[in-house]
Short mmCIF file of N, CA and C in Angstrom, two decimals:
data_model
loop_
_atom_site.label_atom_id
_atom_site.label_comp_id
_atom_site.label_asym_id
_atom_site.label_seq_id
_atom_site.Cartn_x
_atom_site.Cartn_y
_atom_site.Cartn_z
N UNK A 1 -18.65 -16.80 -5.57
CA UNK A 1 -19.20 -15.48 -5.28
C UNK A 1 -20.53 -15.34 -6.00
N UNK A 2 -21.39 -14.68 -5.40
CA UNK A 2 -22.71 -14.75 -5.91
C UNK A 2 -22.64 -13.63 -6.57
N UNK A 3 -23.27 -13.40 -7.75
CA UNK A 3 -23.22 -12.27 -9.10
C UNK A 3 -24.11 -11.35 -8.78
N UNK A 4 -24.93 -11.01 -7.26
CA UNK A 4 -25.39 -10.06 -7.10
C UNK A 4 -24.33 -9.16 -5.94
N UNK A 5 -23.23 -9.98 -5.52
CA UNK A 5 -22.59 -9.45 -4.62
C UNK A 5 -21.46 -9.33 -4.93
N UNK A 6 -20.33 -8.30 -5.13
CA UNK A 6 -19.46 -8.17 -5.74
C UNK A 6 -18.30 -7.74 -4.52
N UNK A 7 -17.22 -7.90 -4.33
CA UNK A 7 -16.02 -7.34 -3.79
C UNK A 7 -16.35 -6.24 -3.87
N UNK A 8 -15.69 -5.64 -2.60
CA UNK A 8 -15.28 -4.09 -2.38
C UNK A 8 -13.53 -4.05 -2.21
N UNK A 9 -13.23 -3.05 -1.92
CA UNK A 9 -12.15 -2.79 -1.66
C UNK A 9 -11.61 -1.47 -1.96
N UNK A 10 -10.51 -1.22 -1.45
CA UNK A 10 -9.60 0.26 -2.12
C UNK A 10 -8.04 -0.11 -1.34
N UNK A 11 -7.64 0.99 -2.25
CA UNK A 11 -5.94 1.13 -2.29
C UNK A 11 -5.90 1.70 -0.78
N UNK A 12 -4.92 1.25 0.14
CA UNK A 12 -4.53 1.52 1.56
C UNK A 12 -3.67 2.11 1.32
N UNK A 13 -2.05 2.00 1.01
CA UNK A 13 -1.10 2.31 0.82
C UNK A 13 -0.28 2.16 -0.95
N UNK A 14 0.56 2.48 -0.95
CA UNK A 14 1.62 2.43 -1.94
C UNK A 14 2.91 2.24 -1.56
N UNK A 15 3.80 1.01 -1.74
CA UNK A 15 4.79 0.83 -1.30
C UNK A 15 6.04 1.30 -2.14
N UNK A 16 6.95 2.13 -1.93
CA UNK A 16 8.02 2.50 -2.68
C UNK A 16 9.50 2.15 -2.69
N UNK A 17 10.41 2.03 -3.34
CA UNK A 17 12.04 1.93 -2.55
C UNK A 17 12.37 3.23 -2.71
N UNK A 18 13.19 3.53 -1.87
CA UNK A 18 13.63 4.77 -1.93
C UNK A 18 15.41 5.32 -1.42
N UNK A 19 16.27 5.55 -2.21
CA UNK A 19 17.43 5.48 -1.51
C UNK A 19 17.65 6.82 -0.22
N UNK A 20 17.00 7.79 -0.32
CA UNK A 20 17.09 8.47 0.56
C UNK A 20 15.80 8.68 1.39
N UNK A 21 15.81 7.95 2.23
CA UNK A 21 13.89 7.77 2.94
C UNK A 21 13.76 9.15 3.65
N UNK A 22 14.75 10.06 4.08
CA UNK A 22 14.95 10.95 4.73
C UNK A 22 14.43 12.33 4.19
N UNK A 23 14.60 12.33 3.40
CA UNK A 23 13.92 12.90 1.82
C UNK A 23 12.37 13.01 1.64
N UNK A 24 12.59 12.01 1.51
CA UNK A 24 11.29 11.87 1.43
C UNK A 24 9.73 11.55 2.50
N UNK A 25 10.83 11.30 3.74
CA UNK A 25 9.59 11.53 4.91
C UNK A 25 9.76 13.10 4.84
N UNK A 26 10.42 13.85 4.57
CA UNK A 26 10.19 15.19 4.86
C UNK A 26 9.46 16.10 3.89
N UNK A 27 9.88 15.35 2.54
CA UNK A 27 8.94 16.17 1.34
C UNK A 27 7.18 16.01 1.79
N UNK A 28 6.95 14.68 1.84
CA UNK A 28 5.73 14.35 1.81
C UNK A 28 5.09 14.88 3.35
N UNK A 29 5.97 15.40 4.21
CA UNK A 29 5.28 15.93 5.51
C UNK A 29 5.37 17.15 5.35
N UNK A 30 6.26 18.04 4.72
CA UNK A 30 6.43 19.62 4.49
C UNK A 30 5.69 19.96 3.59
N UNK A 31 5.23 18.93 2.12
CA UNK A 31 4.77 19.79 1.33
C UNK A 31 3.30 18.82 1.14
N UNK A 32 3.16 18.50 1.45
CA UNK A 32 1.59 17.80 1.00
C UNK A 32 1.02 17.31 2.67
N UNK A 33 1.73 17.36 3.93
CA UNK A 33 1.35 17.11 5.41
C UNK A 33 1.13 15.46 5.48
N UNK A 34 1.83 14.83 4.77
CA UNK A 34 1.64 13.52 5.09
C UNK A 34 2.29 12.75 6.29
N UNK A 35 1.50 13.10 7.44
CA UNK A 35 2.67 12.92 9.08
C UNK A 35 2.86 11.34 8.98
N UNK A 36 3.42 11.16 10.15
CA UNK A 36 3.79 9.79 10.74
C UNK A 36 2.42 8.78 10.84
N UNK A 37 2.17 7.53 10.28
CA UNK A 37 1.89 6.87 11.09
C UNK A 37 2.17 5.28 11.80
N UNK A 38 3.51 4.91 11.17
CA UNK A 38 4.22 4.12 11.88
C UNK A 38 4.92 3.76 11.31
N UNK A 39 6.48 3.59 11.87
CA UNK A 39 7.90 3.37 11.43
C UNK A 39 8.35 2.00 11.53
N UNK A 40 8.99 1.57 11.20
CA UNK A 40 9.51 0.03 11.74
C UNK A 40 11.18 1.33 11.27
N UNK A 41 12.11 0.81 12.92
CA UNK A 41 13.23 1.08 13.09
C UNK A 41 13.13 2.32 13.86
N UNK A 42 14.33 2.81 14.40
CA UNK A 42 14.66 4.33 14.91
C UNK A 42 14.07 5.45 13.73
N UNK A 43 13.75 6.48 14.04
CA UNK A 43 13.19 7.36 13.49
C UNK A 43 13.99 7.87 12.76
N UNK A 44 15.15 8.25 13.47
CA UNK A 44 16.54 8.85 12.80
C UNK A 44 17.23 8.28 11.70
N UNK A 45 16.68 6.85 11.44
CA UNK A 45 17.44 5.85 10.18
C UNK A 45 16.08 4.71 10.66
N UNK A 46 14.99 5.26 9.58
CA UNK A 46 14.06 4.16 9.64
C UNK A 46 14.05 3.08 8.41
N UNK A 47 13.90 1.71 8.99
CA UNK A 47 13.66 0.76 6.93
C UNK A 47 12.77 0.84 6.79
N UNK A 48 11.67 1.23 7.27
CA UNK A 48 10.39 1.41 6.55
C UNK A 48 9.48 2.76 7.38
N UNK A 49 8.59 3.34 6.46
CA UNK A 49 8.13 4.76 7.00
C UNK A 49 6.75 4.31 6.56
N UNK A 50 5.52 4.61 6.92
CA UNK A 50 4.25 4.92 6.73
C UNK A 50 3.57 5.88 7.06
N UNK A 51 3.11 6.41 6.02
CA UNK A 51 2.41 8.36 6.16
C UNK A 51 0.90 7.75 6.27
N UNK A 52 0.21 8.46 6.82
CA UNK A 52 -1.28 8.85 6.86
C UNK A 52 -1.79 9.53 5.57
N UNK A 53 -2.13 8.87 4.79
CA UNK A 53 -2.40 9.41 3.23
C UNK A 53 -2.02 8.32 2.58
N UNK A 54 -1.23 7.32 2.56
CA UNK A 54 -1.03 5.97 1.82
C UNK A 54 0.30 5.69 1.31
N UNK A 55 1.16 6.38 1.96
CA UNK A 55 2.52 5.97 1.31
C UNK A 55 3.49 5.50 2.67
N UNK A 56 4.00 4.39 1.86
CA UNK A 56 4.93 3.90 2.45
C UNK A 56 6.14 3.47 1.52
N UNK A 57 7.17 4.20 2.55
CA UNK A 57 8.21 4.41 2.19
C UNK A 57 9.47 3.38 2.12
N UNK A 58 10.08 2.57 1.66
CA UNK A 58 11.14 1.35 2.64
C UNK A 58 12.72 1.95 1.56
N UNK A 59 13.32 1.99 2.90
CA UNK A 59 15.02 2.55 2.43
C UNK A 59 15.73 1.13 1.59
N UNK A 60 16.08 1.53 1.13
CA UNK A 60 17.51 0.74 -0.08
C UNK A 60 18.15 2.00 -0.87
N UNK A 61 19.34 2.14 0.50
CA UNK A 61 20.46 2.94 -0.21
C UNK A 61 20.86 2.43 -1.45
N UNK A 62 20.86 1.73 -1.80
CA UNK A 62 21.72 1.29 -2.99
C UNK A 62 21.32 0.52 -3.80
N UNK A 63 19.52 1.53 -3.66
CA UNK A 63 18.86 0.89 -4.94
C UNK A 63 19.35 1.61 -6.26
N UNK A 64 19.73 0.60 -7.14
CA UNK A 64 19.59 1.61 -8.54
C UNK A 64 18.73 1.12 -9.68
N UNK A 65 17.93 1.59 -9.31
CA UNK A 65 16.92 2.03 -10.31
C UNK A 65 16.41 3.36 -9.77
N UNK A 66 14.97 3.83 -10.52
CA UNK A 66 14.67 5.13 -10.37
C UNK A 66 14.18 5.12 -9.05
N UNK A 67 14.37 6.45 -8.55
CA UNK A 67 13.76 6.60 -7.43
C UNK A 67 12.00 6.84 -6.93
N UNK A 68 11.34 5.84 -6.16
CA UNK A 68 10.18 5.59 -6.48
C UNK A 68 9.48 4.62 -6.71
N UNK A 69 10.56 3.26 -7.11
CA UNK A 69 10.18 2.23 -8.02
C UNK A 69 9.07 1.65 -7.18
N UNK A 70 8.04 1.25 -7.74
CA UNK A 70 6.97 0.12 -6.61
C UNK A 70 7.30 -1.07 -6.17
N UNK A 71 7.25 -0.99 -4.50
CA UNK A 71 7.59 -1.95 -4.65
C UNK A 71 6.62 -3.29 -3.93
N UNK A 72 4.81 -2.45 -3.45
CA UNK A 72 3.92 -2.92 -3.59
C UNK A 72 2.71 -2.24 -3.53
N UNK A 73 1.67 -2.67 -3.62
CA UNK A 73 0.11 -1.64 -3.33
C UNK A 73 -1.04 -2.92 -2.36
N UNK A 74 -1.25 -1.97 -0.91
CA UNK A 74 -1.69 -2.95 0.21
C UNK A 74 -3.22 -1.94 -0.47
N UNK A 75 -3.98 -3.16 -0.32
CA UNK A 75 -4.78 -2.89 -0.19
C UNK A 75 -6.11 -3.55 0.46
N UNK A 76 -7.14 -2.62 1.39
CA UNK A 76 -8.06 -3.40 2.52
C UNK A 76 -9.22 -4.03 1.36
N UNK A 77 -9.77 -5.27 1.80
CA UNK A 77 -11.11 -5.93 1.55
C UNK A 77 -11.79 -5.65 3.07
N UNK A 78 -12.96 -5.67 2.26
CA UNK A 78 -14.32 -6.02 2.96
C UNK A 78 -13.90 -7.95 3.40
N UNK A 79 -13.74 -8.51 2.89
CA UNK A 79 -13.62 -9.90 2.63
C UNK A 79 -12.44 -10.25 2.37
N UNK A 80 -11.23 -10.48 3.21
CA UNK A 80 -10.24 -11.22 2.61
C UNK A 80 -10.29 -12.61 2.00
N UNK A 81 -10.97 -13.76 2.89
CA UNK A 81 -11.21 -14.50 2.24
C UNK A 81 -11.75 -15.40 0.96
N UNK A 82 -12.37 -14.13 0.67
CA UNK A 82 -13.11 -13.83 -0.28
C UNK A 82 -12.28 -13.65 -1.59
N UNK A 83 -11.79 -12.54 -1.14
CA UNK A 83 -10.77 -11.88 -2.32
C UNK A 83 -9.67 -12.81 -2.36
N UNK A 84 -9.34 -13.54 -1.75
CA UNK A 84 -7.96 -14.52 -2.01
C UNK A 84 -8.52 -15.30 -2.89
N UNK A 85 -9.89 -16.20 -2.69
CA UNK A 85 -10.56 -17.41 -3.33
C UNK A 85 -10.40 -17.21 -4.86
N UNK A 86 -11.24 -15.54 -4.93
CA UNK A 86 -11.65 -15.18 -6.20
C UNK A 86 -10.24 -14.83 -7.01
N UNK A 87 -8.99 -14.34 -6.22
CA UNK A 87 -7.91 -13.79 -7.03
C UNK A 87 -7.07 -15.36 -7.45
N UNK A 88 -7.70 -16.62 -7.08
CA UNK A 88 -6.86 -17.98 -7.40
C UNK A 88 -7.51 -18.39 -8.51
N UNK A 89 -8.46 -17.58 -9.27
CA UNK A 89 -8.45 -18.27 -10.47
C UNK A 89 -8.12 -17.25 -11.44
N UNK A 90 -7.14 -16.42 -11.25
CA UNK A 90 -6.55 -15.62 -11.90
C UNK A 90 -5.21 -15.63 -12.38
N UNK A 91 -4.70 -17.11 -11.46
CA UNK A 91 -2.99 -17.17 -12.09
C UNK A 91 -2.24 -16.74 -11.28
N UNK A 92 -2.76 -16.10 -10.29
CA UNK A 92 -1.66 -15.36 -9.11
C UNK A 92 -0.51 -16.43 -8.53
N UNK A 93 0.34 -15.98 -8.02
CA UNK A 93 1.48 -16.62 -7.45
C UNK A 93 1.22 -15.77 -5.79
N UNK A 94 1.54 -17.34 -4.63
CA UNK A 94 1.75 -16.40 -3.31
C UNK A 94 2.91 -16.49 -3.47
N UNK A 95 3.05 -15.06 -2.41
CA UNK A 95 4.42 -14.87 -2.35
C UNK A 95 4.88 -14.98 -0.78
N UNK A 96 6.32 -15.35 -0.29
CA UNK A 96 6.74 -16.09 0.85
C UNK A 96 6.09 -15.01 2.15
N UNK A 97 5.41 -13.64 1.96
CA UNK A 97 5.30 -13.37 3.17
C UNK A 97 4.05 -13.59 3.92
N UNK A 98 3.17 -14.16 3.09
CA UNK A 98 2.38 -14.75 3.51
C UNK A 98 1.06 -14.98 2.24
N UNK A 99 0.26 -15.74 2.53
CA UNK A 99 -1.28 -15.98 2.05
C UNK A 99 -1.92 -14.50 1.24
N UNK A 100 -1.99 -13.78 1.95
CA UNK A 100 -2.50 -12.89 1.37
C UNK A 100 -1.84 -11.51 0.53
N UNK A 101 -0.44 -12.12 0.10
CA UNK A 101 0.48 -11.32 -0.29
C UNK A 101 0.54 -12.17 -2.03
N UNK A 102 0.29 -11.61 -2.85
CA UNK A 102 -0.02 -12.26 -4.26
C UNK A 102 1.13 -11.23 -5.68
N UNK A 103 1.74 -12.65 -5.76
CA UNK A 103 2.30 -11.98 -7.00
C UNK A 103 1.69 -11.89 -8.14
N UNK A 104 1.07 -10.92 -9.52
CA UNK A 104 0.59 -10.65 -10.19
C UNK A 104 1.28 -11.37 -11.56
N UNK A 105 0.13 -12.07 -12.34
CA UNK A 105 1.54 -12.67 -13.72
C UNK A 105 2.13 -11.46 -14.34
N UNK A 106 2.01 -10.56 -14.35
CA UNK A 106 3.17 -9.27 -14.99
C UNK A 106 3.62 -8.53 -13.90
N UNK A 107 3.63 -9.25 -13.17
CA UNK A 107 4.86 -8.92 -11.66
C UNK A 107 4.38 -7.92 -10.20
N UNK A 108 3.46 -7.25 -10.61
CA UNK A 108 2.99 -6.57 -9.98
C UNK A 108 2.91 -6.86 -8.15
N UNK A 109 3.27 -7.04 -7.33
CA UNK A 109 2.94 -7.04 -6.43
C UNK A 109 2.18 -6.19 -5.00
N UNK A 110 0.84 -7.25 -4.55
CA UNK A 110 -0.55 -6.26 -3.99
C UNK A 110 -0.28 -7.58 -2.50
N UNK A 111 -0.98 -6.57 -1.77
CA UNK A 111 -0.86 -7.29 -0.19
C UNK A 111 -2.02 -7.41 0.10
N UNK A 112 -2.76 -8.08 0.15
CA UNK A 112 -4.57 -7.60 0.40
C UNK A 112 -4.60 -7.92 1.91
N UNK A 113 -5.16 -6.98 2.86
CA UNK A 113 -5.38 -7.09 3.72
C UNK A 113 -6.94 -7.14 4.21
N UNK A 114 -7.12 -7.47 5.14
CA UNK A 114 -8.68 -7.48 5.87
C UNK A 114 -9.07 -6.19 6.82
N UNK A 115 -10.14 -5.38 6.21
CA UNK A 115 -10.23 -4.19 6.68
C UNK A 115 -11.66 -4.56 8.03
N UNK A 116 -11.36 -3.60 8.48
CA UNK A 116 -12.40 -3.41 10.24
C UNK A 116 -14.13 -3.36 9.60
N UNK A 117 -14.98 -4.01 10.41
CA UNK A 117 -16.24 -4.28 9.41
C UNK A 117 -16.84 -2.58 8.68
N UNK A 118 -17.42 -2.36 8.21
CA UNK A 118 -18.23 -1.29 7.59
C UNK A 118 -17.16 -0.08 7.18
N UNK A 119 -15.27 0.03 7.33
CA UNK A 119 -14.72 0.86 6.97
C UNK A 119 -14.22 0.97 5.45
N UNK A 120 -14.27 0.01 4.25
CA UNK A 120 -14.62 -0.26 2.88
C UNK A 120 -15.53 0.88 2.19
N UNK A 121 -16.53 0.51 3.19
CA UNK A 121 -17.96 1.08 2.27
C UNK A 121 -17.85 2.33 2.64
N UNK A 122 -17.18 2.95 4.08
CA UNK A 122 -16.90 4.12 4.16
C UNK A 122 -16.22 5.17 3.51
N UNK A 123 -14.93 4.01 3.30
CA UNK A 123 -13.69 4.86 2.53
C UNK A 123 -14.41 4.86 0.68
N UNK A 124 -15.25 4.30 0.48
CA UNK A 124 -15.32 4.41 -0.76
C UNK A 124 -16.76 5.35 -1.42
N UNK A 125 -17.30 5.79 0.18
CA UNK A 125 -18.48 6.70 0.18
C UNK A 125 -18.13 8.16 -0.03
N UNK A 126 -16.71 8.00 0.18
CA UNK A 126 -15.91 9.78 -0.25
C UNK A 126 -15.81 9.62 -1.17
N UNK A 127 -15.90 10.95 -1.97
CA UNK A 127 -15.91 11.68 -3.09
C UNK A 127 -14.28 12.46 -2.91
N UNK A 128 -13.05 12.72 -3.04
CA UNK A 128 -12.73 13.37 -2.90
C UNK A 128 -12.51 15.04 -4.11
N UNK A 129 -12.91 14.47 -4.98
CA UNK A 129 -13.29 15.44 -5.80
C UNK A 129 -14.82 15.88 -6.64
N UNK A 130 -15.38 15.83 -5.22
CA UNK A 130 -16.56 15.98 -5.21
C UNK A 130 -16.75 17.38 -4.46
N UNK A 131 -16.96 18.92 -5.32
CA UNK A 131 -16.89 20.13 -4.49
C UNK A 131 -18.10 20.68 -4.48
N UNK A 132 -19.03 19.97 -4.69
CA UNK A 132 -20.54 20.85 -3.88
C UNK A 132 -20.84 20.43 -3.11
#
């Protein structure tokens, strides 16, 4: 990577377990409007939920631990290829779901995905707490 050009990127989603997903697609749509934007499964008993705002939800009734636990953070590059190269001299571990799915050495697990050209520099041109 050339030292005048640096990675972009931002957080897409947040991945959670959650034993009652039902719950929680409804908190996050009743009280903060975080609607649908795509389910894997029937709606009525989905394993995984994704809101428009960055959360994604995946059911395990019979998780026990706290409710919430992470259980990844996707996030878009400007450059996937890029960002994979540069994250291999960091110690990362892949993990089985694919190439661009990296286990962190203190466990952390991030999905880096490849974002649509010029939407990076967009999402990171908001201010959201920016009120003048």
């Amino acid at each position: 990577m050339s030292s005048t050009t640096r990675p972009r990127a931002y957080v897409e989603h947040v991945a959670i377990w959650v034993q009652d997903i039902q719950w929680h697609i409804r908190f996050f749509d009743q009280v903060l409007g975080m609607t649908l934007r795509e389910v894997q499964g029937p709606l009525d008993s989905p394993s995984q939920y994704w809101t428009l705002g960055g959360m994604q939800f995946m059911a395990k009734p019979d998780f026990a631990e706290p409710e919430g636990r992470l259980g990844h953070i996707g996030i878009m590059c400007e450059d996937l290829e890029v960002a994979i190269a540069e994250a291999q001299s960091f110690g990362v571990t892949a993990m089985p779901q694919g190439r661009n799915w990296l286990r962190l050495p203190d466990g952390l697990a991030v999905e880096l995905i490849q974002a649509s050209p010029g939407s990076v520099a967009h999402a990171l041109s908001i201010n959201p707490r920016n009120f003048s």
